[in-house]
Amino acid sequence: MNEQRKNAYINMIQGLLNSRSDREVEQILNTNEEFIDIGLVQKIQQVAEELVENGDDNAAEFLIGIGRKLAEAMVKSSPTIDFQKLPHPDSQLDFLIPVLQAIIYTNGNPQAVFPLLQQNLDKLDERFVPKFSSWANNVIHDVEGEQAQNFVLALVRFSELIQYFSHNIRKNDIEVTIACHEIASRVLNRQSLPEQWAAIHNNLAIVYRSRLQGKRAENLESAIVCYEKALQIFTRDRFPERWATIQSNLANAYSERIYGDPAENLEFALACNEKSLQVFTYQDFQENWAITQFNLAVAYRDRLSGSQEENLQRALVCCQEALRVYNCNDHPEQWAKIQAMMANINTRMGGAENLENAILGYKKALQVYQRDTFAREWAETQCLLGISYSNRLQGERAQNIEDSIVCYESALQVLTRQTFPEDWARTQNNLAVIYQNRLEGTRKENLEHSIKSFQNALLVYQYNNYPKFYTETLLNLAVSYKKYGNFSASYNNLVESIKGVEFLREEIISGDKIKQKIAENYHQIYQHIVEVSLKLNKPIEAIEYVERSKTRNLVELILSRDLKNIFPSQVVSQLEKFRDEIASGQYQLQNATVDNPSALAQHLQQLRQQRNELQDQYLSIGSGFKFDRFRLTLNECTAIIEFFITDDKLLVFIITRHNQQPIILPRELINLKKLVNWANSYLRAYKGKRSHWQRRLSTRLHILGKILHIDEIIQRIPKECDRLIFIPHRYLHLFPLHALSLKEGSYLLDRFPGGISYAPSCQLLQLSQERKRPNFTNLFAVQNPTEDLTYTDIEIEAIQNYFNLVNVLKKTNATQKAIENASLDATHCLHFSCHGYFNLTNARNSALILANAYLNQMPERLDSEHYLSLANHQILNLEKCLTLEKIFSLKLEQCRLVTLSACETGLIDFNNISDEYIGLPSGFLYAGSSSVVSSLWMVDDLSTAFLMIQFYENLKMGLTVGIALKQAQFWLQDITGANLWQWIQDKELPLNPTQKIRFRRIPANSKPFQNPFHWAAFCAIGQ
C-alpha cells in the first residue's frame, strides 16, 4: 500500500467523522470513489476499534455502520457465491455456511461473526480439520474465478477470527488456520493477486512457527519456505516495512531451526536481522528497532562461529541498545524480557560476578513476571534462575543447589507435559542434572530422582524431532546410571547417544571448525563409554571408542582427499555418487528448497548409512573403526601403545598382532594427578627459565618414566616386537616419550631396534599406510629464509647430495609466493630448515617463518588473523609465512617425508578437547605426506644440522624413517669430540675457520650432544 492511498484513507475517515449529514457522507464517498476498496473498509474497522478503546462509542458505531454498507456494496458488485448449490457439508460443519455468509456480506465484521462462533466453538475439534479440508476442496472445484477467490479469502478471514475469538493458541485452531491458508495458497494466483498470495504465505509461516501438532523440525522448514515465498513479492523497494518484518521473523525461524547446519542457521539469522535494521532504524521505527536488537542478541548468544566471548559481549550490547526504547514503567513486559536475556548471557559468560548479575537480572524480571498474569514467563524465568543458582560460585554450594531445585519444581507447576511439552522436557532435564550433583539427601535417592527426570525428558525429546537434546539427555541419563552402578543401562544409553553425535556431525556442511566444536561439546561421551566398557569387561569396545574420539575430522578430510588412492575405481564411483547426492540434499535442506524436508532427511540418513557400509568394507575408520580388522594390518614386529586421558585416569592400551584383545594396564597404575603436576612443571619451566629446563631435561624425563610406569608397560609387550608406535593423547603429544629412561639406565629407544614413531590415531596410521611412496629421489628444500641460522646452510648443502633432483629456495628467495608457485606434486621429500612458531591461542596460525615475514614497523592495526606478535617483540606478517591453514592447501601426492628442521614444529593444541591433534604435522599429513619429522621444542641450530645430515644418510641406505631417525639420534648422543671432528672431515662440510677451530677444541673423549635436549626433540609421525 502506497503512501498516497494511506493518506487518502486517513483524510476520508477524518472527513466522515466531521460530517454533519448523510449528504455530506455521500459527497465525501463520491469525491473519493477511486479510494473505496477493501483497504478502506479495513482501515475504518481499525479506527473504530481505537475509538472504542478511547471510550468514543458513538463515533465508533457511526464508522462501523459506514464500513458495513461499503462492504455490502462491494460484495453485491462482485461475483457472489450461491451457497445453496455448494456441496452440503457434514453436520459438524453445517454452521460454516452462515459463518462464511456473514464474513462475505459484512467483510468479516467480528460483531456479525463472533456470536455464530460462540455457539459452535466446540465443533472445532480433531475431527473438524479433515472434514473441513475435504469439503472446502470440493467447493473450490465447483466455483471458478473471482467466486473461488472470494471463497478462499473468506476462509482466511474465518481462520483469523477464530484466533482472535479464542485468545489462546489452541492446537485445533492452528490446524484450522493452516488448512484455510493452504487451500487459499492453491487458489490465489501470484500473477493476478500477488499481494494476497504473499500475505497468505506470510500468515502460513507465522502459524507454522507456533504450530503444536506435527514435528517441530518440519513445521519450521515449512515456515521458512513460506517466508521466502512472501519475500518474492514483499520486496524492500515496494514494501519496506513488510519486508523488514518478514526478515525479522525469518531470522527467528532460522534461530530455532532443527534441520541443517546449526552454525549456518545462526549466520542466516544474524544476516536477516541485519537486513531488518536497514529499514527499522532507531529514528523511524523505535519499537521494531528494539525488537530486532533483542533478536540479534538471541542469535549472538547462541552463535557457534567466531569467539564465544566476543559473541556474548555483542549480545549484551544489543540488549542494552533495546533498553534505550523499553523501560520498566512504559514497557514492563519487554523490559522484563530483556532483563532475563541479559541475565542468561551473564550466566553463559560465567565467573562469580557475572553469575551474581544473572541472579539479580532474573529477580528483576520476576518483579514483572508474576505467576497470575505471566504464568509461562514466570515459569521460564524460574528455570533460568535455577540454572544460575546451580552454577553460582558465591554462597554455600549445598544451599545454592537447594535453591535451584526449588526454582525448577516451582516452574513445573506451570510447565506441564500437556501444555508446554518442550519447556517441560527442558526443565525435567535441568532438574535431573541438579539432582546428580545434590549434596543433601542420600546419593541413591538423588540418583533415582535424576534418572526419573531424564526419562521424563526423553518422552518429549525424541531422536527425529530433537536430535541435539535427545543426544544430550541420553548422555546425562547414562552418567546417572553410571554413578548409580547400573553399567549395562549406562552403556546402552551411551551407545544411542553416540549415534546422535554421529548424526549431528553428518549434518554439518559448513566446515571442520564447526565439527570441532561439536566434538568439544560431546568429548565426555567417549570418556564415559570407554570407562563403562572396561567396567563391563569389553576391552575391544573400549579401544574402538577411544579411536572414535580421536582425529575424526582429520581422518574424514584425508579420506575425502585420498579417495581415489584408497579404494578401487568402482567403489570410488559409488562413493562419489553418494557424496554428490548427500551434498545436494543437504543444500536443499539448508536453503529450504524442498517440499518434504522430513522425507529428504530420512533419505539422506539412508544414503549415509549405505555409504558408510560400503566404505567400511574396504577401510574401517571413523564410526566404523574395528579393532580386529586394524590389528591384522600390523606386522608381527610392531607394538602400539595408545594413551587415553579421562577426568581422573590415564588409560594405557597395548595393541599387537599377537593379542586377540588389547592389553589394558590396571586403571590405577598411573597417578594422573602426579602426571598433571609434572606436565605443568615441565611447561612452566620451558616457558620460563629455558636454561634451567634444558639442564634438568634428563632428570625430568626420568621422573616421567617412573610416573608412567614405562618399565611395567614395556614388560607387557611381546619380545618379538622390535618396533614401537606411540599414540599419545592431548598433552602427552608434547613430550619425547621415546627418550624415557628404563630401569637399567638405557633409553626406551634402545629396547626397539625397529625404531619408535608416533601416530595421532590408529585410523591415521592406517590411512598413512595406504599411501605407497616408493620413490625418494626428488628434494624440495627451504634454506635459512631469515638468514640468521648459522648451520642451516651447511645442513642443506650436505642433504641435497643424497638426491637426484633438487630444488632449494635459499634465503631471501624462500618466500611464501615462491612456495605457492613451486610444483610440489612430484616431490618425494620436503625439507624446511628455518624458524618455526607454534601459536597456542590459534593453532591454525602456527607457521614456518619464511623470507620477509618479519615486519620492520608496527602496522596501524594489529589484526591477529594477519599478524602475530612474538615473545621477542618482533611482529610476523602471517601472509608471508607458511601457516597451517596454507599447508592444508598443498598437494603432496608423491611425498614420502616432510622434515621440519625448525623449532616447535611438532607441538599441537593440547588444550583442544575434541580431535586434539591440530598442528603443523597434521597439515602435512592431510596434504599427502606419509611421514613427518618434527620437533617438540626450540632446538639448537648446530646439533640439529648434524642430526639431520646423519638422518638423511641413513635414509639413503634404505632405512625406514623411524629407524633412520633412531640411529641418527643414537649417533648424535654417543659421538665423541674426536669422532665428530673426523666425521666433519669425512663429509667435507663447508665450515669456516672459526667453526673449524671450535670443533677441534672439543675434548676428544667428551660427548657434546649427550643431553636429550640435542637429540630427543625430533619425532617421526605417520608411516
mmCIF file of N, CA, C and O in Angstrom, residues 123-151:
data_model
loop_
_atom_site.group_PDB
_atom_site.id
_atom_site.type_symbol
_atom_site.label_atom_id
_atom_site.label_comp_id
_atom_site.label_asym_id
_atom_site.label_seq_id
_atom_site.Cartn_x
_atom_site.Cartn_y
_atom_site.Cartn_z
ATOM 1 N N LYS A 123 -17.210 -27.418 18.137
ATOM 2 C CA LYS A 123 -17.116 -28.293 16.962
ATOM 3 C C LYS A 123 -15.726 -28.263 16.324
ATOM 4 O O LYS A 123 -15.430 -29.081 15.448
ATOM 5 N N LEU A 124 -14.871 -27.332 16.765
ATOM 6 C CA LEU A 124 -13.520 -27.222 16.200
ATOM 7 C C LEU A 124 -12.582 -28.187 16.923
ATOM 8 O O LEU A 124 -11.600 -27.791 17.549
ATOM 9 N N ASP A 125 -12.867 -29.489 16.835
ATOM 10 C CA ASP A 125 -12.036 -30.494 17.497
ATOM 11 C C ASP A 125 -11.155 -31.204 16.471
ATOM 12 O O ASP A 125 -11.026 -30.761 15.325
ATOM 13 N N GLU A 126 -10.560 -32.344 16.868
ATOM 14 C CA GLU A 126 -9.629 -33.052 15.986
ATOM 15 C C GLU A 126 -10.296 -33.539 14.712
ATOM 16 O O GLU A 126 -9.652 -33.675 13.661
ATOM 17 N N ARG A 127 -11.618 -33.799 14.753
ATOM 18 C CA ARG A 127 -12.304 -34.318 13.572
ATOM 19 C C ARG A 127 -12.639 -33.231 12.565
ATOM 20 O O ARG A 127 -12.940 -33.522 11.404
ATOM 21 N N PHE A 128 -12.624 -31.976 13.020
ATOM 22 C CA PHE A 128 -13.098 -30.880 12.174
ATOM 23 C C PHE A 128 -12.197 -30.671 10.955
ATOM 24 O O PHE A 128 -12.675 -30.537 9.831
ATOM 25 N N VAL A 129 -10.876 -30.621 11.164
ATOM 26 C CA VAL A 129 -9.963 -30.225 10.093
ATOM 27 C C VAL A 129 -10.031 -31.146 8.880
ATOM 28 O O VAL A 129 -10.165 -30.671 7.756
ATOM 29 N N PRO A 130 -9.931 -32.489 9.025
ATOM 30 C CA PRO A 130 -10.013 -33.317 7.812
ATOM 31 C C PRO A 130 -11.350 -33.196 7.086
ATOM 32 O O PRO A 130 -11.390 -33.168 5.854
ATOM 33 N N LYS A 131 -12.465 -33.081 7.857
ATOM 34 C CA LYS A 131 -13.777 -32.914 7.214
ATOM 35 C C LYS A 131 -13.850 -31.568 6.495
ATOM 36 O O LYS A 131 -14.325 -31.471 5.353
ATOM 37 N N PHE A 132 -13.354 -30.546 7.174
ATOM 38 C CA PHE A 132 -13.391 -29.202 6.599
ATOM 39 C C PHE A 132 -12.537 -29.128 5.326
ATOM 40 O O PHE A 132 -12.965 -28.577 4.311
ATOM 41 N N SER A 133 -11.340 -29.691 5.367
ATOM 42 C CA SER A 133 -10.451 -29.652 4.211
ATOM 43 C C SER A 133 -11.073 -30.351 3.021
ATOM 44 O O SER A 133 -11.000 -29.866 1.879
ATOM 45 N N SER A 134 -11.674 -31.494 3.280
ATOM 46 C CA SER A 134 -12.318 -32.239 2.188
ATOM 47 C C SER A 134 -13.453 -31.427 1.571
ATOM 48 O O SER A 134 -13.566 -31.319 0.340
ATOM 49 N N TRP A 135 -14.314 -30.836 2.430
ATOM 50 C CA TRP A 135 -15.444 -30.052 1.913
ATOM 51 C C TRP A 135 -14.958 -28.816 1.165
ATOM 52 O O TRP A 135 -15.431 -28.515 0.068
ATOM 53 N N ALA A 136 -13.990 -28.088 1.728
ATOM 54 C CA ALA A 136 -13.502 -26.866 1.087
ATOM 55 C C ALA A 136 -12.864 -27.169 -0.270
ATOM 56 O O ALA A 136 -13.032 -26.416 -1.234
ATOM 57 N N ASN A 137 -12.145 -28.277 -0.361
ATOM 58 C CA ASN A 137 -11.549 -28.643 -1.655
ATOM 59 C C ASN A 137 -12.620 -28.974 -2.684
ATOM 60 O O ASN A 137 -12.471 -28.675 -3.877
ATOM 61 N N ASN A 138 -13.724 -29.583 -2.231
ATOM 62 C CA ASN A 138 -14.838 -29.850 -3.156
ATOM 63 C C ASN A 138 -15.473 -28.543 -3.629
ATOM 64 O O ASN A 138 -15.859 -28.407 -4.800
ATOM 65 N N VAL A 139 -15.574 -27.571 -2.729
ATOM 66 C CA VAL A 139 -16.184 -26.286 -3.089
ATOM 67 C C VAL A 139 -15.382 -25.588 -4.172
ATOM 68 O O VAL A 139 -15.942 -25.099 -5.165
ATOM 69 N N ILE A 140 -14.061 -25.527 -4.014
ATOM 70 C CA ILE A 140 -13.265 -24.768 -4.988
ATOM 71 C C ILE A 140 -13.215 -25.464 -6.346
ATOM 72 O O ILE A 140 -12.804 -24.863 -7.338
ATOM 73 N N HIS A 141 -13.668 -26.719 -6.393
ATOM 74 C CA HIS A 141 -13.805 -27.361 -7.699
ATOM 75 C C HIS A 141 -15.113 -26.969 -8.376
ATOM 76 O O HIS A 141 -15.239 -27.056 -9.592
ATOM 77 N N ASP A 142 -16.079 -26.539 -7.546
ATOM 78 C CA ASP A 142 -17.402 -26.201 -8.094
ATOM 79 C C ASP A 142 -17.552 -24.735 -8.429
ATOM 80 O O ASP A 142 -18.517 -24.355 -9.111
ATOM 81 N N VAL A 143 -16.691 -23.871 -7.932
ATOM 82 C CA VAL A 143 -16.762 -22.442 -8.235
ATOM 83 C C VAL A 143 -15.497 -22.028 -8.962
ATOM 84 O O VAL A 143 -14.455 -22.677 -8.843
ATOM 85 N N GLU A 144 -15.567 -20.961 -9.703
ATOM 86 C CA GLU A 144 -14.426 -20.540 -10.511
ATOM 87 C C GLU A 144 -14.176 -19.052 -10.352
ATOM 88 O O GLU A 144 -15.002 -18.309 -9.837
ATOM 89 N N GLY A 145 -13.014 -18.623 -10.862
ATOM 90 C CA GLY A 145 -12.680 -17.212 -10.978
ATOM 91 C C GLY A 145 -12.762 -16.462 -9.676
ATOM 92 O O GLY A 145 -12.282 -16.920 -8.627
ATOM 93 N N GLU A 146 -13.431 -15.294 -9.740
ATOM 94 C CA GLU A 146 -13.482 -14.421 -8.575
ATOM 95 C C GLU A 146 -14.305 -15.030 -7.450
ATOM 96 O O GLU A 146 -14.080 -14.731 -6.273
ATOM 97 N N GLN A 147 -15.277 -15.873 -7.808
ATOM 98 C CA GLN A 147 -16.049 -16.522 -6.751
ATOM 99 C C GLN A 147 -15.144 -17.419 -5.899
ATOM 100 O O GLN A 147 -15.246 -17.435 -4.673
ATOM 101 N N ALA A 148 -14.245 -18.150 -6.556
ATOM 102 C CA ALA A 148 -13.314 -19.000 -5.814
ATOM 103 C C ALA A 148 -12.392 -18.158 -4.946
ATOM 104 O O ALA A 148 -12.095 -18.512 -3.799
ATOM 105 N N GLN A 149 -11.957 -17.027 -5.499
ATOM 106 C CA GLN A 149 -11.086 -16.145 -4.729
ATOM 107 C C GLN A 149 -11.804 -15.606 -3.508
ATOM 108 O O GLN A 149 -11.260 -15.557 -2.406
ATOM 109 N N ASN A 150 -13.077 -15.166 -3.700
ATOM 110 C CA ASN A 150 -13.859 -14.657 -2.565
ATOM 111 C C ASN A 150 -14.047 -15.736 -1.501
ATOM 112 O O ASN A 150 -13.989 -15.471 -0.295
ATOM 113 N N PHE A 151 -14.257 -16.962 -1.969
ATOM 114 C CA PHE A 151 -14.483 -18.060 -1.038
ATOM 115 C C PHE A 151 -13.242 -18.308 -0.173
ATOM 116 O O PHE A 151 -13.338 -18.403 1.061
#
